[in-house]
């Protein structure tokens, strides 16, 4: 039991740091382009791969999983060994983790641009990649646990708790939300339909934000802030309370993303209540961070690292205040589907995640290369530019959000909607442009950082491993009287009884679950029928082109929405929607009841040249839909998969599916021919039109028949 | 809305895991001393170079 | 060079005290004393100077030199065995208590011990308990070496018989049930939301039942594990044929649980597991908040902790260390400078100068004639002496004070229990009554409702919580402002106090701290320097005081220094013969009362230029506090000291306080009991062992603590010295805060009455009751917190 010699490996943190920076630039660039596309649709240069619908998922995924993800791993692989006085458990796993993750990112970028998407926000990646993610994530977890179990420091510093919680929860969320049924090598249908799918999606969506973008970064804050300021955290007790209360509440706050939707009211209420409760721990954490610097603000004035961290923490405070507010129904009525949400997440992403990452990098690289930061001045400039960028980004978005709301909900004295949707879109354009500029400025700041850090690395010599030594843990550190929990149970028969009770009961619950699954109890509407094969294809094209990134399919029960889009959506309408396509942002109008609103030719022309039908539209043209032939070959497998998921196609429908498809396609192309539009019936556009014309018609039909 | 039950159970299981962790950490005396840990992380590592 | 540096006052690099001596400096770092310098050198050569970078002046002054063989006794197996927690053939595990640790530097240094002492394998600090856990290799080092290493860098571990035996009760036992019940409560609440929000009617039956079953699942641990406390208390109370507050809680819990089960399995209706676990959760928190006391403070020290662990006993084969417990009569023991006399004994050899301040409260050490009695607890000042033990240390005169009958701690809950007792009976009566009433009407459902809701509503948790939370908060606020109570029982006693007894030395006066006035021919700077240089060489409080009074810039070496215990000191400086001491020391032959005098005469080459007069200094703000106290309490002041201070004290108290001098610990003890005999509720404040008996006897004994690591005798509370003069406002606060308690009682009663009004008629749906219950409880908690804080706002915070 001598002092044991060991060394911290700096190679992996370095690699992750480099990846962080690289993907950061890529992701933000994608963001900037996408942002400008909303103002200038032509920016996709007529290429299908660069339309907003496909670029936006690339942006979100790149920033969340590539930039932030790698930042987290950098932090963990650097801080965890040092906090536990032991090297990472297994270096090979570390390597696999790193290269595996980068591979996933590349694969993600390619598939997303190619249009392979599940359409679930922040979980767009298709099933093979989902599996890969699971594997790598498990490897990461094993490595982390191994390190913890072989630690030489008995106490688990609060940061480690945050890392662990993040890992466990993200694993669970990813798995549950990725329940999907593959029907081809790269495509699958979500296991859940409609309302259910939406609920899982946002249960995931919210917690992804919570446990991927927040808790790991809180861990980073609790490690790097004290380190950078060289003073202990303001109140360690508070940090512990912060952690436990946060994780116990966070899990439940998901449903607030679906206020006013077809989600049961009490579930919405639950979401709101818990979101409000979240305010306390979140602000506890923020204040703990800021108070740590009390009496050290002079340091903050010099040190760009602290500057970044401080603003990051403040942004965390702002975002966590805004969040609960947004979950209030009446606020949500304004913010939902609008740019407010966009602004909210970007306060978090640019401020909290971005700036904390930058702070970490500025602190870390000089240490990895055993040198001074190349230019503090440059870093400070980056800080100023970055802050300006955030402001220029957020302010227009907030403004836009309110403007949208007031225009959308404005009625003339005669009770007519005062503005057409297109008017709103028009008035948004300048804001979109401004937002793009804000993003650009922020990106320029990042480029400054890249230069600065490269120079720094050049000026120093990389320290591959840091020697250290510590004594192993001693068994009898705590007083001998302390008993092991197992013997504790044996001594307490009551406890044993309780535990067995619980064990049995859990078993019982597990048995109950299937019965729930079978007995689907969303009030079904008789007139709602499964999609025809052609519509199914059309729906998949809708998904492939990422239409749901701009168009919602969920009409909320407000006068101004009903007047604009038609009767508000019912839970029962979505029972065959695998996955749901409610969307979260209305750049374009809602499509829940678009079916039958316009003739086929309108859609035809609109998809070919949107401005021809809707002057001033910011939607790009989709010419390729008019060339590509529909992949009929996959029809059967689609039908088959759908039936597996519980869609009542009668047995052996596959046999006639293709025939039905062709028939319906022919009808549409004939229909178009009547209006002097020549289009072969085997083109994708036909399927898409079929789908659009179907949307929301079931209920209309029932209304008619009801009369 | 069977899904709600599933998510609820999933959430509960996770929460249960966390509860177990909490109990362990209390029993292990992780939180007995709230002065040493935050200060310890600031100390440089013991290098093996002895005089 | 003396002159150039002489006018710059510099702080000691190690401890931050003022440096007088210009000679003590290494690479431009100055030190106040060779002790500090030594530590620095030691750390420096082991490159442990991070110690100084983490904090400025992290050390403590190292004035009194350590004796080389001070820890020799640790080499003895059976003594070492008393201290270590675990040992096998190569390793030893031991936990030291190190009261000196106070900052991150201490933490850092104590965890780097292995750099100072090779054999040490692990050193781990538990800062809150001020403990260091050390593992060392038997083959490479010894317990003695380890302790000596720690002592060498200024962290001498505190070794005594009851550190060896000390057991700290862990807070885990309470926290775990709280965690579990809280968790279950929150989650059941969550799952019950559908039932509360079911206005949409959307909630599908399936989910409802599913959630209820999950709720049951979560309720189980609460019912079986977390609530045990209440059930067991209830049972025991019933065994003793009386109903305590817990019995009604237990019943409420039981019934809510059963009713829920009934609903769940038979009626398939709403469950109230959330309100059940709510009750348990809040109750547990309340009790925890109340039982929380300062972890690092020890309230029940017994005499052992003040004695050294072992002493050297002269045996025919030289001296060998012996555990205090194993001392026998007629043993000859060695006692060294600054050592505590472990047992009543007679002086056999050497010049004894015994500082009894801790035992008798006399501020000045006593010279002892050979052959005369020395009481245990005194501290030898000066040279090594030999004593013959008269009584075993546990039969000593001091020890007997402890063994005196413990004052029966007045039960704090008495009032509450009486109240709750009636309360519970009434509740039961009402419940039964209503139940029977509805039964007779044959309306079973209403009966059920009435039964459950009545119990949920009337369950006196609100009442109990009001008590526990208020007390908990009062204690929090008190400790925030420097008064730490042993337990919440003390609060009630404090509220009843009508007579206050104060010890003089060290309590209302500042220990070893004198107001010095000089009379006679004014001294030249040079003369001042002579005197200070001389006085620097004595550890006698008076000479220390004089040294600090003169605040010399520099010191000059003293030749042929001579110390005559109880008389004075002399020496040759700059070829001049200087003496300071009492009258007959400086002017041989002349008579005075050496023992009592607090006059120090100066003698330089046969002339007596003048005399220093030393008076106790009283804590500032004392006068105001005393006059405040006299407004509401009767006051007495006891002093183990001579009556020299009588005049000043009577002036200070305007003669309206009983002031007694030359009080032996016994006298103090008797005085308290005599006050109590006259029906007074007495609060006694004292600092020393000499007050220990009295502190224990009095209804509220408050020990005064200088700094945050000095030892205090057994007491109900510990007040840190700088908070002492605010004692009056603290007392006022406590009595005020009691009103809050009464107030919150009334509120909770009102809640209950309103609730009952509906409950008894069976009008109240249990769900509503279930919601109302926590609501009322929380509102009460908020009220008590708010009000106590409001009262406590004047008390300023104190860092301890």
PDB file of C-alpha atoms in Angstrom, chain A residues 528-697:
ATOM      1  CA  UNK A 528     -59.938   7.886 -39.633  1.00  0.00           C
ATOM      2  CA  UNK A 529     -58.492   5.380 -42.070  1.00  0.00           C
ATOM      3  CA  UNK A 530     -54.942   4.155 -42.775  1.00  0.00           C
ATOM      4  CA  UNK A 531     -52.943   5.857 -45.536  1.00  0.00           C
ATOM      5  CA  UNK A 532     -53.058   4.390 -49.006  1.00  0.00           C
ATOM      6  CA  UNK A 533     -49.758   3.003 -50.334  1.00  0.00           C
ATOM      7  CA  UNK A 534     -49.249   6.081 -52.489  1.00  0.00           C
ATOM      8  CA  UNK A 535     -49.951   8.449 -49.588  1.00  0.00           C
ATOM      9  CA  UNK A 536     -47.562   6.415 -47.480  1.00  0.00           C
ATOM     10  CA  UNK A 537     -44.855   7.024 -50.068  1.00  0.00           C
ATOM     11  CA  UNK A 538     -45.801  10.669 -50.217  1.00  0.00           C
ATOM     12  CA  UNK A 539     -45.564  10.910 -46.443  1.00  0.00           C
ATOM     13  CA  UNK A 540     -42.066   9.399 -46.551  1.00  0.00           C
ATOM     14  CA  UNK A 541     -41.050  11.990 -49.124  1.00  0.00           C
ATOM     15  CA  UNK A 542     -42.498  14.696 -46.881  1.00  0.00           C
ATOM     16  CA  UNK A 543     -40.277  13.305 -44.114  1.00  0.00           C
ATOM     17  CA  UNK A 544     -37.269  12.895 -46.390  1.00  0.00           C
ATOM     18  CA  UNK A 545     -37.397  16.516 -47.509  1.00  0.00           C
ATOM     19  CA  UNK A 546     -37.805  17.580 -43.877  1.00  0.00           C
ATOM     20  CA  UNK A 547     -40.990  19.526 -44.543  1.00  0.00           C
ATOM     21  CA  UNK A 548     -41.825  19.165 -40.829  1.00  0.00           C
ATOM     22  CA  UNK A 549     -38.962  21.557 -40.074  1.00  0.00           C
ATOM     23  CA  UNK A 550     -41.093  24.441 -41.351  1.00  0.00           C
ATOM     24  CA  UNK A 551     -44.636  23.102 -41.451  1.00  0.00           C
ATOM     25  CA  UNK A 552     -46.604  21.935 -38.437  1.00  0.00           C
ATOM     26  CA  UNK A 553     -49.509  19.500 -38.514  1.00  0.00           C
ATOM     27  CA  UNK A 554     -51.139  20.402 -35.227  1.00  0.00           C
ATOM     28  CA  UNK A 555     -53.826  23.088 -35.024  1.00  0.00           C
ATOM     29  CA  UNK A 556     -54.237  24.482 -31.529  1.00  0.00           C
ATOM     30  CA  UNK A 557     -57.711  25.367 -30.203  1.00  0.00           C
ATOM     31  CA  UNK A 558     -57.379  29.126 -30.702  1.00  0.00           C
ATOM     32  CA  UNK A 559     -59.819  31.221 -32.722  1.00  0.00           C
ATOM     33  CA  UNK A 560     -57.072  32.620 -34.928  1.00  0.00           C
ATOM     34  CA  UNK A 561     -55.685  29.164 -35.686  1.00  0.00           C
ATOM     35  CA  UNK A 562     -59.032  27.533 -36.338  1.00  0.00           C
ATOM     36  CA  UNK A 563     -60.035  30.459 -38.558  1.00  0.00           C
ATOM     37  CA  UNK A 564     -56.765  30.149 -40.487  1.00  0.00           C
ATOM     38  CA  UNK A 565     -56.219  26.406 -40.759  1.00  0.00           C
ATOM     39  CA  UNK A 566     -59.534  24.789 -39.915  1.00  0.00           C
ATOM     40  CA  UNK A 567     -60.887  22.744 -37.011  1.00  0.00           C
ATOM     41  CA  UNK A 568     -58.354  22.099 -34.244  1.00  0.00           C
ATOM     42  CA  UNK A 569     -56.586  18.737 -34.199  1.00  0.00           C
ATOM     43  CA  UNK A 570     -57.914  15.751 -32.260  1.00  0.00           C
ATOM     44  CA  UNK A 571     -55.780  13.024 -30.733  1.00  0.00           C
ATOM     45  CA  UNK A 572     -57.732  10.441 -32.695  1.00  0.00           C
ATOM     46  CA  UNK A 573     -56.612  11.791 -36.056  1.00  0.00           C
ATOM     47  CA  UNK A 574     -53.037  10.674 -35.618  1.00  0.00           C
ATOM     48  CA  UNK A 575     -53.421   7.023 -34.693  1.00  0.00           C
ATOM     49  CA  UNK A 576     -51.814   5.932 -37.983  1.00  0.00           C
ATOM     50  CA  UNK A 577     -49.033   8.518 -37.944  1.00  0.00           C
ATOM     51  CA  UNK A 578     -45.834   6.535 -37.490  1.00  0.00           C
ATOM     52  CA  UNK A 579     -44.058   8.831 -36.638  1.00  0.00           C
ATOM     53  CA  UNK A 580     -46.057  11.938 -35.767  1.00  0.00           C
ATOM     54  CA  UNK A 581     -45.328  15.054 -37.829  1.00  0.00           C
ATOM     55  CA  UNK A 582     -46.657  17.760 -35.517  1.00  0.00           C
ATOM     56  CA  UNK A 583     -43.525  19.830 -35.936  1.00  0.00           C
ATOM     57  CA  UNK A 584     -42.379  22.541 -33.530  1.00  0.00           C
ATOM     58  CA  UNK A 585     -41.890  25.616 -35.704  1.00  0.00           C
ATOM     59  CA  UNK A 586     -44.220  27.342 -38.173  1.00  0.00           C
ATOM     60  CA  UNK A 587     -42.047  29.025 -40.758  1.00  0.00           C
ATOM     61  CA  UNK A 588     -44.663  27.973 -43.263  1.00  0.00           C
ATOM     62  CA  UNK A 589     -48.404  27.472 -42.657  1.00  0.00           C
ATOM     63  CA  UNK A 590     -49.857  24.521 -40.791  1.00  0.00           C
ATOM     64  CA  UNK A 591     -50.733  21.598 -43.068  1.00  0.00           C
ATOM     65  CA  UNK A 592     -52.918  19.510 -40.784  1.00  0.00           C
ATOM     66  CA  UNK A 593     -55.978  20.294 -42.942  1.00  0.00           C
ATOM     67  CA  UNK A 594     -54.335  21.200 -46.249  1.00  0.00           C
ATOM     68  CA  UNK A 595     -56.017  18.256 -47.986  1.00  0.00           C
ATOM     69  CA  UNK A 596     -58.592  19.313 -50.592  1.00  0.00           C
ATOM     70  CA  UNK A 597     -57.939  22.981 -49.897  1.00  0.00           C
ATOM     71  CA  UNK A 598     -56.282  23.507 -53.284  1.00  0.00           C
ATOM     72  CA  UNK A 599     -56.443  21.573 -56.557  1.00  0.00           C
ATOM     73  CA  UNK A 600     -53.643  19.133 -57.373  1.00  0.00           C
ATOM     74  CA  UNK A 601     -52.298  21.576 -59.955  1.00  0.00           C
ATOM     75  CA  UNK A 602     -51.771  24.172 -57.240  1.00  0.00           C
ATOM     76  CA  UNK A 603     -49.525  21.824 -55.300  1.00  0.00           C
ATOM     77  CA  UNK A 604     -47.806  20.815 -58.517  1.00  0.00           C
ATOM     78  CA  UNK A 605     -46.932  24.374 -59.442  1.00  0.00           C
ATOM     79  CA  UNK A 606     -46.191  25.317 -55.867  1.00  0.00           C
ATOM     80  CA  UNK A 607     -43.657  22.559 -55.434  1.00  0.00           C
ATOM     81  CA  UNK A 608     -42.090  23.446 -58.771  1.00  0.00           C
ATOM     82  CA  UNK A 609     -41.924  27.191 -58.073  1.00  0.00           C
ATOM     83  CA  UNK A 610     -43.456  28.236 -54.737  1.00  0.00           C
ATOM     84  CA  UNK A 611     -43.459  31.949 -55.516  1.00  0.00           C
ATOM     85  CA  UNK A 612     -45.659  31.274 -58.542  1.00  0.00           C
ATOM     86  CA  UNK A 613     -48.527  30.285 -56.239  1.00  0.00           C
ATOM     87  CA  UNK A 614     -47.518  32.277 -53.161  1.00  0.00           C
ATOM     88  CA  UNK A 615     -45.594  35.433 -54.147  1.00  0.00           C
ATOM     89  CA  UNK A 616     -43.004  36.251 -51.473  1.00  0.00           C
ATOM     90  CA  UNK A 617     -42.812  32.682 -50.208  1.00  0.00           C
ATOM     91  CA  UNK A 618     -39.435  31.713 -48.691  1.00  0.00           C
ATOM     92  CA  UNK A 619     -39.870  28.070 -49.629  1.00  0.00           C
ATOM     93  CA  UNK A 620     -37.314  26.686 -52.073  1.00  0.00           C
ATOM     94  CA  UNK A 621     -38.460  24.908 -55.273  1.00  0.00           C
ATOM     95  CA  UNK A 622     -38.243  21.118 -55.342  1.00  0.00           C
ATOM     96  CA  UNK A 623     -37.607  20.342 -59.060  1.00  0.00           C
ATOM     97  CA  UNK A 624     -36.014  16.961 -58.388  1.00  0.00           C
ATOM     98  CA  UNK A 625     -39.337  15.609 -57.167  1.00  0.00           C
ATOM     99  CA  UNK A 626     -40.495  15.961 -60.735  1.00  0.00           C
ATOM    100  CA  UNK A 627     -37.657  13.895 -62.178  1.00  0.00           C
ATOM    101  CA  UNK A 628     -37.212  11.137 -59.602  1.00  0.00           C
ATOM    102  CA  UNK A 629     -39.232   8.023 -60.062  1.00  0.00           C
ATOM    103  CA  UNK A 630     -41.092   6.677 -57.063  1.00  0.00           C
ATOM    104  CA  UNK A 631     -39.386   3.646 -55.514  1.00  0.00           C
ATOM    105  CA  UNK A 632     -42.354   1.331 -55.710  1.00  0.00           C
ATOM    106  CA  UNK A 633     -40.221  -1.662 -54.788  1.00  0.00           C
ATOM    107  CA  UNK A 634     -40.322  -0.716 -51.099  1.00  0.00           C
ATOM    108  CA  UNK A 635     -44.114  -0.570 -50.992  1.00  0.00           C
ATOM    109  CA  UNK A 636     -44.655  -4.068 -49.682  1.00  0.00           C
ATOM    110  CA  UNK A 637     -42.126  -3.825 -46.899  1.00  0.00           C
ATOM    111  CA  UNK A 638     -43.704  -0.513 -45.852  1.00  0.00           C
ATOM    112  CA  UNK A 639     -47.169  -1.990 -45.705  1.00  0.00           C
ATOM    113  CA  UNK A 640     -45.800  -4.991 -43.868  1.00  0.00           C
ATOM    114  CA  UNK A 641     -44.009  -2.830 -41.291  1.00  0.00           C
ATOM    115  CA  UNK A 642     -47.107  -0.692 -40.780  1.00  0.00           C
ATOM    116  CA  UNK A 643     -49.255  -3.730 -40.133  1.00  0.00           C
ATOM    117  CA  UNK A 644     -46.701  -4.947 -37.587  1.00  0.00           C
ATOM    118  CA  UNK A 645     -47.117  -1.624 -35.842  1.00  0.00           C
ATOM    119  CA  UNK A 646     -50.873  -2.162 -35.688  1.00  0.00           C
ATOM    120  CA  UNK A 647     -52.205  -0.391 -38.758  1.00  0.00           C
ATOM    121  CA  UNK A 648     -55.200  -2.452 -39.904  1.00  0.00           C
ATOM    122  CA  UNK A 649     -54.219  -3.316 -43.494  1.00  0.00           C
ATOM    123  CA  UNK A 650     -56.088  -6.545 -44.119  1.00  0.00           C
ATOM    124  CA  UNK A 651     -53.999  -9.672 -44.565  1.00  0.00           C
ATOM    125  CA  UNK A 652     -52.247 -10.075 -47.874  1.00  0.00           C
ATOM    126  CA  UNK A 653     -52.920  -6.455 -48.836  1.00  0.00           C
ATOM    127  CA  UNK A 654     -49.340  -6.375 -50.105  1.00  0.00           C
ATOM    128  CA  UNK A 655     -50.535  -8.318 -53.142  1.00  0.00           C
ATOM    129  CA  UNK A 656     -52.691  -5.464 -54.404  1.00  0.00           C
ATOM    130  CA  UNK A 657     -50.903  -2.562 -52.775  1.00  0.00           C
ATOM    131  CA  UNK A 658     -48.793  -1.736 -55.781  1.00  0.00           C
ATOM    132  CA  UNK A 659     -51.792  -1.974 -58.067  1.00  0.00           C
ATOM    133  CA  UNK A 660     -53.776   0.398 -55.810  1.00  0.00           C
ATOM    134  CA  UNK A 661     -50.778   2.708 -55.760  1.00  0.00           C
ATOM    135  CA  UNK A 662     -50.522   2.814 -59.516  1.00  0.00           C
ATOM    136  CA  UNK A 663     -54.269   3.382 -59.847  1.00  0.00           C
ATOM    137  CA  UNK A 664     -54.265   6.347 -57.457  1.00  0.00           C
ATOM    138  CA  UNK A 665     -51.144   7.765 -59.125  1.00  0.00           C
ATOM    139  CA  UNK A 666     -52.722   7.486 -62.516  1.00  0.00           C
ATOM    140  CA  UNK A 667     -55.836   9.286 -61.257  1.00  0.00           C
ATOM    141  CA  UNK A 668     -53.754  12.211 -60.058  1.00  0.00           C
ATOM    142  CA  UNK A 669     -51.710  12.522 -63.229  1.00  0.00           C
ATOM    143  CA  UNK A 670     -54.934  12.366 -65.291  1.00  0.00           C
ATOM    144  CA  UNK A 671     -56.349  14.993 -63.000  1.00  0.00           C
ATOM    145  CA  UNK A 672     -53.332  17.172 -63.684  1.00  0.00           C
ATOM    146  CA  UNK A 673     -53.500  16.450 -67.383  1.00  0.00           C
ATOM    147  CA  UNK A 674     -56.974  18.012 -67.381  1.00  0.00           C
ATOM    148  CA  UNK A 675     -55.241  21.240 -66.391  1.00  0.00           C
ATOM    149  CA  UNK A 676     -52.665  20.889 -69.166  1.00  0.00           C
ATOM    150  CA  UNK A 677     -49.985  19.540 -66.825  1.00  0.00           C
ATOM    151  CA  UNK A 678     -48.044  16.632 -68.227  1.00  0.00           C
ATOM    152  CA  UNK A 679     -46.419  14.478 -65.541  1.00  0.00           C
ATOM    153  CA  UNK A 680     -45.762  10.729 -65.613  1.00  0.00           C
ATOM    154  CA  UNK A 681     -47.679   9.010 -62.819  1.00  0.00           C
ATOM    155  CA  UNK A 682     -44.485   7.359 -61.475  1.00  0.00           C
ATOM    156  CA  UNK A 683     -42.882  10.539 -60.164  1.00  0.00           C
ATOM    157  CA  UNK A 684     -42.344  11.349 -56.514  1.00  0.00           C
ATOM    158  CA  UNK A 685     -44.303  14.597 -56.806  1.00  0.00           C
ATOM    159  CA  UNK A 686     -47.439  12.580 -57.493  1.00  0.00           C
ATOM    160  CA  UNK A 687     -47.078  10.658 -54.257  1.00  0.00           C
ATOM    161  CA  UNK A 688     -46.428  13.860 -52.343  1.00  0.00           C
ATOM    162  CA  UNK A 689     -49.521  15.509 -53.773  1.00  0.00           C
ATOM    163  CA  UNK A 690     -51.524  12.420 -52.867  1.00  0.00           C
ATOM    164  CA  UNK A 691     -50.364  12.719 -49.279  1.00  0.00           C
ATOM    165  CA  UNK A 692     -50.967  16.463 -49.028  1.00  0.00           C
ATOM    166  CA  UNK A 693     -54.444  16.108 -50.446  1.00  0.00           C
ATOM    167  CA  UNK A 694     -55.203  13.436 -47.866  1.00  0.00           C
ATOM    168  CA  UNK A 695     -54.148  15.474 -44.834  1.00  0.00           C
ATOM    169  CA  UNK A 696     -57.045  16.167 -42.469  1.00  0.00           C
ATOM    170  CA  UNK A 697     -59.672  14.995 -44.915  1.00  0.00           C
TER     171      UNK A 697
END
